[in-house]
Amino acid sequence: MEFKCKKAGNECYGLKELVLLFDISQRLIQSKELKHDLSGILEMVVKYLNAERGFLTIFNRESESIMIESAYGLSPAQQARGRYKLGEGITGRVVEMARPVVIDKISKSNLFLNRTGLELTKNGHELTYICIPVIEEGKVTGTLSVIRAYNPYISYDEDNRLLSIIGSMISRSVRSRQERIEEMEVLRQKNIQLQQQLKVDFRPANIIGNSGKMRDVYSLVSMVSETSSTVLIRGESGIGKELIADAIHFSSPRAKKNFIKVNCSALPDTLIESELFGHERGAFTGAESRRKGRFELADGGTIFLDEIGDIPLSTQVKLLRLIQQREFERLGGTETIRVDVRIVCATNRNLEEMIQKNEFREDLYYRINVFPIFVPPLRDRRNDIPALVDHFIEKFNKRNNAKIIRITTSALNMLMIYRWPGNIRELENCIERACILSKDRVIHSYDLPPSLQTADSTNTKAPGGLTYTVEQVEKQLIREALTSSKGNIAKAAEELKVTERMLGIRLKKYNIDAWRFKV
């Protein structure tokens, strides 16, 4: 009668352990590519134990996560899903406790998370999961696991012992791989930090200025560019709202798509709907062919509606539907057209006041005011003026073939003092004029427009400060009141809306004789 071991069939696998361990040691000695070699070792272990599959995980101490590094019997997709946190599932507990765990029947265990999506039974037979920690210098670096058919005759102490021996043999290689993974994790975190820092320091290439208020604007542009949200750019005329819209589009995922610009104030009321939505042939007199509107042309990209506050109320209704549902019909047409377009609006008008006057729809206001960006006027960011001046000088040198090399301190001081009601557009015009007038390749104060001449820049500042100026004005008002009342103090006090006593005190203070004004 032939004896057969109930554990492994024809021959007790204990007799082949030395051969297996010798083969594994040879594989490790000849190892050049760690990942491939460990896959080969796993294949040897799985076949030796007559198991279904096996895999090795690595513990990342930086992120406290565990991932399958090598596997046999798992597809790449299943292997990629095998990720666990410390203490999570069987694998996470083995790493946390540094002790082996055996689950006789994984289909009946709540601890087996089955992240890889394996079949929990094979041909109706139960499967057993064995997981041991891989330890190097007293610290867990990962786990070694096998899944095999459930066999009530097997003592899993023998499997644990064999897997522990193999784990100790590959522990140094696993430790090396762990260190490489953790280094990559550190580099990844640094990369994320650098990207976040770049977002904080983000400045569009098409905009000049690095003042604190403009850096706040750049931060908002950086955040909203990655989205498809509607943006409302607000601010005075001439501050560069169109440049902000350019920065939003060209910093977004839609940068390679169409960027359509529409100046709503430049289009007559009779044509604005046709320009925005298009028209069908015969929709109105002169419509000889079908024409696509700006929104249709911007499909997939961005449309910039400049001066949206000037859109007539009749068009606002259609625009409201388009913004809300991204669909519209051409003039004279019945076909509903859907578009994927990012909307950026701009205005220098007070939309809130327009709503109170029924000049702008309140529901449209809330549709476009999803992400407002306020661009500060030039007078609130004077620190940007020197950089803007240098930029404009370089620009006009190229355009006019000029050779302006600098601007004098006195001229720059005039620019810094002026309030710039026309903002950057006015500054650009001033610099262009000065570049033309300059005769020695230097911009002087006398090259600037007379409107920039101030008391400070011309050394004609009034002496005495505020008190002196107020007293001069007060004396002038008193003299005018006495003149019109022909020296009558009571009438003069009534005209000035003060008491006779108060006027008398001021007459004495300024040494004014009322009788001199009598006729």
XYZ file of C-alpha atoms in Angstrom:
519
model
C 0.000 0.000 0.000
C 1.416 3.393 -1.063
C 1.398 6.096 1.627
C 0.222 9.549 0.625
C 0.574 12.578 2.846
C -2.747 14.332 3.309
C -0.975 17.689 3.267
C 0.414 17.802 -0.248
C -0.227 14.629 -2.166
C 2.360 12.094 -3.321
C 5.310 13.438 -1.426
C 5.424 15.359 1.865
C 6.445 18.900 0.993
C 8.608 19.083 4.117
C 11.238 17.020 2.223
C 11.490 19.740 -0.426
C 11.858 22.784 1.881
C 15.648 22.814 1.699
C 15.538 22.801 -2.109
C 13.021 25.688 -2.101
C 15.029 27.767 0.356
C 18.233 27.104 -1.583
C 16.604 28.242 -4.832
C 15.303 31.399 -3.153
C 18.729 32.208 -1.716
C 20.315 31.774 -5.154
C 17.711 34.064 -6.688
C 18.441 36.748 -4.089
C 22.204 36.443 -4.561
C 21.832 36.933 -8.302
C 19.221 39.690 -7.896
C 19.605 42.732 -10.113
C 16.024 43.901 -10.452
C 14.271 43.617 -7.098
C 10.665 43.804 -8.247
C 10.956 41.097 -10.900
C 12.962 38.803 -8.648
C 10.417 39.013 -5.847
C 7.674 38.096 -8.323
C 9.704 35.038 -9.217
C 10.171 34.126 -5.557
C 6.423 34.490 -4.974
C 5.774 32.155 -7.889
C 8.108 29.555 -6.355
C 6.391 29.819 -2.959
C 2.867 29.606 -4.407
C 3.679 26.544 -6.505
C 5.508 24.873 -3.643
C 2.542 25.308 -1.273
C 0.084 24.367 -4.030
C -1.605 27.733 -3.300
C -3.772 29.940 -5.517
C -1.853 33.194 -5.334
C 0.604 35.165 -3.240
C 1.686 38.757 -2.820
C 4.146 40.969 -1.001
C 3.221 44.380 0.458
C 5.453 47.301 1.437
C 4.769 49.555 4.431
C 5.312 53.256 3.684
C 6.147 54.920 6.994
C 5.864 58.432 5.519
C 2.210 58.063 4.551
C 1.416 55.152 6.915
C 0.001 53.238 3.965
C 0.522 49.695 2.686
C 0.572 48.728 -0.967
C 1.068 45.501 -2.941
C 4.545 45.637 -4.441
C 4.817 42.194 -6.067
C 2.245 39.482 -6.717
C 1.671 36.140 -8.369
C -1.828 35.233 -9.479
C -3.093 38.846 -9.467
C -3.704 41.051 -12.493
C -2.058 44.514 -12.608
C -5.464 46.106 -11.942
C -6.083 43.896 -8.911
C -2.592 44.618 -7.647
C -3.134 48.390 -8.015
C -6.280 48.184 -5.870
C -4.426 46.490 -3.035
C -3.834 49.524 -0.817
C -4.443 49.651 2.931
C -3.947 51.973 5.863
C -2.104 51.008 9.021
C -4.417 48.803 11.107
C -6.912 48.394 8.253
C -7.974 44.868 7.294
C -5.821 41.800 7.846
C -2.753 43.261 6.151
C -2.952 46.488 8.142
C -3.306 44.588 11.415
C -0.344 42.320 10.679
C 1.845 45.388 10.069
C 0.504 47.118 13.175
C 0.815 44.117 15.531
C 3.907 42.546 13.873
C 2.310 39.084 14.230
C 1.062 36.504 11.698
C -2.672 36.137 11.047
C -4.433 33.101 9.542
C -8.030 33.231 8.297
C -9.308 29.683 7.720
C -12.276 30.660 5.557
C -12.031 34.137 4.045
C -15.616 34.078 2.733
C -16.860 34.061 6.333
C -14.453 36.661 7.725
C -15.300 40.340 8.212
C -11.600 41.187 8.455
C -10.878 40.194 4.856
C -11.594 43.414 2.929
C -10.973 41.916 -0.533
C -9.760 45.206 -2.015
C -8.325 43.321 -4.986
C -11.728 41.887 -5.923
C -10.786 38.167 -5.690
C -13.217 35.270 -5.705
C -13.692 34.225 -2.083
C -14.196 30.570 -3.002
C -12.907 28.277 -5.740
C -15.248 25.742 -7.293
C -17.374 25.913 -4.178
C -14.422 25.216 -1.851
C -13.298 27.613 0.854
C -9.988 29.499 0.668
C -7.523 30.201 3.474
C -5.519 33.415 3.858
C -2.101 33.390 5.570
C -0.279 36.677 6.212
C 3.056 37.094 8.032
C 5.019 40.289 8.780
C 8.383 40.908 7.092
C 10.693 42.284 9.774
C 14.112 43.889 9.377
C 16.083 45.137 12.398
C 13.025 44.779 14.611
C 10.767 46.909 12.403
C 7.988 45.755 10.094
C 8.750 46.621 6.479
C 5.852 44.784 4.840
C 3.929 41.503 4.702
C 4.107 38.207 2.826
C 0.768 36.529 2.096
C -0.599 33.463 0.321
C -4.123 32.302 -0.450
C -4.594 28.553 -0.696
C -7.420 26.009 -0.646
C -8.775 25.299 2.806
C -7.487 21.958 4.152
C -8.563 20.839 7.641
C -5.617 18.415 7.774
C -2.960 21.121 7.505
C -1.330 22.666 10.530
C -0.806 26.284 9.544
C 2.025 26.556 12.046
C 4.207 24.846 9.444
C 3.147 27.351 6.744
C 3.755 30.272 9.114
C 7.203 28.912 9.917
C 8.129 28.501 6.248
C 6.787 31.912 5.243
C 8.581 33.531 8.199
C 11.862 32.000 7.052
C 11.305 33.252 3.516
C 10.301 36.658 4.908
C 13.552 36.913 6.845
C 15.502 35.989 3.692
C 13.920 38.752 1.619
C 13.667 41.309 4.460
C 16.750 43.240 3.389
C 15.484 43.528 -0.162
C 12.086 44.597 1.130
C 13.738 47.172 3.395
C 15.632 48.574 0.400
C 12.443 48.845 -1.579
C 10.672 50.452 1.371
C 13.330 53.168 1.578
C 13.035 53.861 -2.147
C 9.253 54.165 -1.914
C 9.510 56.495 1.081
C 12.039 58.661 -0.740
C 9.641 58.898 -3.644
C 6.847 59.838 -1.219
C 8.974 62.637 0.258
C 9.761 63.929 -3.233
C 6.076 63.763 -4.164
C 5.097 65.783 -1.093
C 7.781 68.365 -1.862
C 6.521 68.564 -5.418
C 2.982 69.208 -4.155
C 4.281 71.918 -1.820
C 6.208 73.545 -4.661
C 3.128 73.476 -6.891
C 1.072 75.067 -4.129
C 3.780 77.682 -3.636
C 3.791 78.393 -7.357
C 0.036 78.922 -7.186
C 0.539 81.368 -4.330
C 3.277 83.197 -6.290
C 1.366 82.882 -9.567
C 1.517 85.972 -11.764
C 0.083 85.942 -15.286
C 2.738 86.693 -17.899
C 0.513 89.264 -19.600
C 0.005 91.474 -16.513
C 2.503 93.914 -15.003
C 2.410 94.584 -11.266
C 3.454 92.923 -8.050
C 1.717 95.008 -5.388
C -0.102 93.313 -2.539
C -3.553 94.013 -3.996
C -2.563 92.631 -7.386
C -1.104 89.498 -5.780
C -4.542 88.956 -4.226
C -6.044 89.211 -7.714
C -3.478 86.737 -9.093
C -4.370 84.283 -6.337
C -8.059 84.453 -7.269
C -7.212 84.009 -10.963
C -5.076 80.978 -10.157
C -7.854 79.328 -8.144
C -10.716 79.948 -10.565
C -8.740 79.124 -13.725
C -8.823 75.405 -12.961
C -12.632 75.426 -12.876
C -15.389 76.181 -15.383
C -17.215 78.605 -13.080
C -18.606 81.904 -14.358
C -16.421 84.892 -13.438
C -17.408 88.557 -13.057
C -14.484 90.990 -13.309
C -15.275 94.394 -11.795
C -13.402 97.647 -11.653
C -13.003 101.083 -13.211
C -12.436 101.664 -16.891
C -8.846 101.333 -18.058
C -7.564 98.951 -15.365
C -7.046 95.958 -17.675
C -10.090 93.773 -17.085
C -9.574 92.173 -20.487
C -6.053 91.129 -19.457
C -7.506 89.397 -16.408
C -9.921 87.526 -18.677
C -6.984 86.528 -20.902
C -5.114 85.197 -17.871
C -8.121 83.161 -16.718
C -8.591 81.512 -20.118
C -4.948 80.813 -20.933
C -4.307 79.386 -17.462
C -7.284 77.031 -17.706
C -7.715 73.541 -19.228
C -9.561 75.317 -22.079
C -6.441 77.260 -23.100
C -6.162 75.486 -26.477
C -9.839 76.052 -27.296
C -11.480 79.165 -28.764
C -11.458 82.399 -26.780
C -14.176 84.707 -28.110
C -14.380 88.335 -26.974
C -17.534 90.445 -27.227
C -17.716 94.170 -26.416
C -21.386 94.446 -25.488
C -21.355 98.257 -25.432
C -20.060 98.431 -29.006
C -22.926 96.398 -30.493
C -26.241 98.109 -31.369
C -29.322 96.745 -29.634
C -30.730 95.505 -32.941
C -27.708 93.317 -33.671
C -26.518 92.119 -30.277
C -28.797 89.050 -30.188
C -27.678 88.021 -33.658
C -24.034 88.462 -32.657
C -24.408 86.416 -29.479
C -26.802 83.671 -30.579
C -26.570 83.704 -34.404
C -29.439 83.678 -36.850
C -31.098 81.569 -39.527
C -31.513 82.594 -43.129
C -34.395 85.023 -43.503
C -34.653 85.740 -39.765
C -34.650 89.468 -40.548
C -33.978 91.804 -43.421
C -30.440 91.240 -44.666
C -30.070 87.742 -43.160
C -29.202 86.047 -46.438
C -27.558 82.979 -44.865
C -27.267 81.103 -41.587
C -24.742 82.605 -39.211
C -23.250 81.123 -36.062
C -23.262 83.310 -32.962
C -20.366 84.040 -30.619
C -21.523 81.474 -28.050
C -21.614 78.753 -30.692
C -18.141 79.717 -31.918
C -16.845 79.555 -28.326
C -18.138 75.993 -27.770
C -15.549 74.090 -25.735
C -13.678 77.277 -24.895
C -14.328 80.629 -23.218
C -16.424 83.673 -24.090
C -15.621 87.095 -22.630
C -18.579 89.493 -22.346
C -17.033 92.901 -21.789
C -19.274 95.716 -20.460
C -22.101 93.277 -19.739
C -23.942 96.049 -17.920
C -24.765 97.605 -21.315
C -26.750 94.598 -22.591
C -30.430 95.546 -23.167
C -33.090 93.960 -20.961
C -34.598 92.006 -23.842
C -31.300 90.229 -24.451
C -30.718 89.661 -20.732
C -33.668 87.236 -20.638
C -32.142 84.989 -23.313
C -28.712 85.297 -21.775
C -30.118 84.169 -18.426
C -31.384 80.918 -19.938
C -28.108 80.289 -21.735
C -26.023 80.762 -18.582
C -28.329 78.535 -16.558
C -28.904 75.687 -19.043
C -26.138 76.240 -21.628
C -28.654 76.069 -24.477
C -30.279 78.550 -26.873
C -31.895 78.949 -30.306
C -30.659 81.071 -33.175
C -32.800 84.018 -34.224
C -35.530 82.719 -36.510
C -34.714 79.092 -35.666
C -36.348 76.326 -33.638
C -33.357 74.005 -33.170
C -32.043 73.981 -29.594
C -28.264 74.291 -29.542
C -26.281 73.149 -26.530
C -22.822 74.528 -25.850
C -20.044 73.828 -23.367
C -18.654 77.302 -22.811
C -16.974 79.063 -19.922
C -18.382 82.579 -19.374
C -16.251 85.484 -18.150
C -17.959 88.876 -17.764
C -16.633 92.345 -17.008
C -18.170 95.708 -16.173
C -17.238 99.093 -14.749
C -20.823 99.911 -13.857
C -22.570 99.590 -10.500
C -24.858 96.643 -11.227
C -26.496 96.866 -7.807
C -27.708 100.410 -8.534
C -28.852 99.342 -11.995
C -30.949 96.577 -10.410
C -32.651 99.167 -8.170
C -33.424 101.249 -11.260
C -34.727 98.176 -13.165
C -31.955 98.556 -15.725
C -30.391 95.147 -15.012
C -32.096 91.874 -14.124
C -31.471 90.712 -10.581
C -31.630 87.010 -11.519
C -29.004 87.542 -14.237
C -26.798 89.366 -11.726
C -26.776 86.347 -9.428
C -26.022 84.049 -12.383
C -22.912 85.964 -13.453
C -21.718 86.912 -9.960
C -20.577 83.364 -9.139
C -16.910 84.281 -8.660
C -16.366 88.061 -8.585
C -12.868 89.510 -9.004
C -12.359 93.198 -8.184
C -9.370 94.768 -9.903
C -8.103 97.769 -7.890
C -7.596 101.153 -9.626
C -4.067 102.361 -10.307
C -4.215 104.976 -7.519
C -4.620 102.126 -5.002
C -1.512 100.307 -6.222
C 0.991 103.059 -6.922
C 3.888 100.690 -6.260
C 3.166 99.151 -9.668
C 3.680 102.450 -11.524
C 7.509 102.182 -11.957
C 7.207 98.684 -13.432
C 4.378 99.787 -15.722
C 6.403 102.799 -16.880
C 9.381 100.595 -17.746
C 7.073 98.222 -19.628
C 5.500 101.033 -21.668
C 8.862 102.609 -22.456
C 10.099 99.279 -23.801
C 6.861 98.822 -25.733
C 7.019 102.216 -27.470
C 10.730 101.891 -28.119
C 9.936 98.816 -30.204
C 6.829 100.274 -31.835
C 8.260 103.702 -32.734
C 11.892 102.659 -33.097
C 12.755 105.036 -30.246
C 15.671 104.791 -27.837
C 14.336 106.111 -24.532
C 16.652 104.860 -21.790
C 15.124 106.192 -18.566
C 12.710 108.525 -16.777
C 13.891 111.209 -14.364
C 13.075 111.092 -10.661
C 11.018 114.291 -10.820
C 8.936 112.903 -13.686
C 8.403 109.632 -11.852
C 7.362 111.539 -8.738
C 4.727 113.343 -10.790
C 3.397 110.001 -11.975
C 3.325 108.654 -8.420
C 1.386 111.661 -7.066
C -1.274 111.864 -9.783
C -4.632 110.140 -9.078
C -5.026 108.538 -12.553
C -8.780 108.724 -13.160
C -8.142 106.950 -16.483
C -6.027 104.270 -14.765
C -3.483 102.254 -16.746
C -4.853 103.349 -20.115
C -4.208 106.996 -19.183
C -0.710 106.139 -17.909
C 0.084 104.374 -21.190
C -1.020 107.416 -23.191
C 1.102 109.720 -21.016
C 4.213 107.592 -21.513
C 3.637 107.359 -25.277
C 3.328 111.159 -25.479
C 6.458 111.636 -23.369
C 8.443 109.198 -25.523
C 7.524 111.261 -28.599
C 8.397 114.612 -26.969
C 11.703 113.487 -25.452
C 14.732 114.966 -27.254
C 17.583 113.413 -25.257
C 16.336 109.808 -24.801
C 15.229 110.725 -21.248
C 11.666 111.444 -20.085
C 11.606 114.684 -18.060
C 8.783 116.202 -16.052
C 8.174 118.818 -18.783
C 7.547 115.955 -21.244
C 4.459 114.923 -19.282
C 0.971 116.376 -19.867
C 0.062 119.643 -18.041
C -2.741 117.768 -16.261
C -0.067 116.026 -14.169
C 1.318 119.300 -12.842
C 0.545 119.411 -9.094
C 1.546 121.622 -6.222
C 4.124 119.078 -5.119
C 5.627 118.501 -8.543
C 5.845 122.252 -9.334
C 6.881 123.459 -5.840
C 3.788 125.687 -5.591
C 2.362 124.120 -2.470
C 0.353 126.520 -0.281
C 2.177 127.500 2.949
C 0.752 127.052 6.413
C -0.959 123.738 5.988
C -4.634 122.961 6.664
C -5.312 125.645 9.324
C -3.941 128.417 7.137
C -6.016 127.279 4.146
C -9.220 127.022 6.198
C -8.708 130.507 7.640
C -8.206 131.981 4.170
C -11.405 130.375 2.940
C -13.321 131.543 6.035
C -12.152 135.124 5.647
C -13.157 135.107 2.000
C -16.665 133.824 2.814
C -17.121 136.502 5.502
C -16.046 139.299 3.142
C -18.447 138.053 0.451
C -21.356 137.891 2.959
C -20.636 141.423 4.242
C -20.420 142.713 0.704
C -23.778 141.236 -0.290
C -25.418 142.508 2.944
C -23.766 145.955 2.597
C -22.086 145.621 5.973
C -25.205 144.423 7.857
C -23.804 141.931 10.390
C -27.212 140.370 11.171
C -27.936 139.653 7.483
C -24.387 138.403 6.907
C -24.685 135.995 9.869
C -28.009 134.697 8.492
C -26.445 134.153 5.062
C -23.501 132.276 6.606
C -25.908 130.310 8.858
C -24.126 131.310 12.077
C -25.135 133.467 15.051
C -24.269 137.172 15.239
C -22.051 136.382 18.229
C -20.063 133.759 16.303
C -19.654 136.137 13.370
C -18.561 138.928 15.719
C -15.855 136.680 17.206
C -14.497 135.917 13.703
C -14.615 139.583 12.663
C -12.471 140.409 15.680
C -10.157 137.403 15.039
C -9.510 138.360 11.422
C -9.530 142.111 12.118
C -12.336 142.773 9.620
C -14.256 146.102 9.919
C -17.889 145.626 8.910
C -18.451 149.345 8.401
C -16.021 149.315 5.456
C -18.598 147.268 3.486
C -21.426 149.814 3.952
C -22.359 151.720 0.870
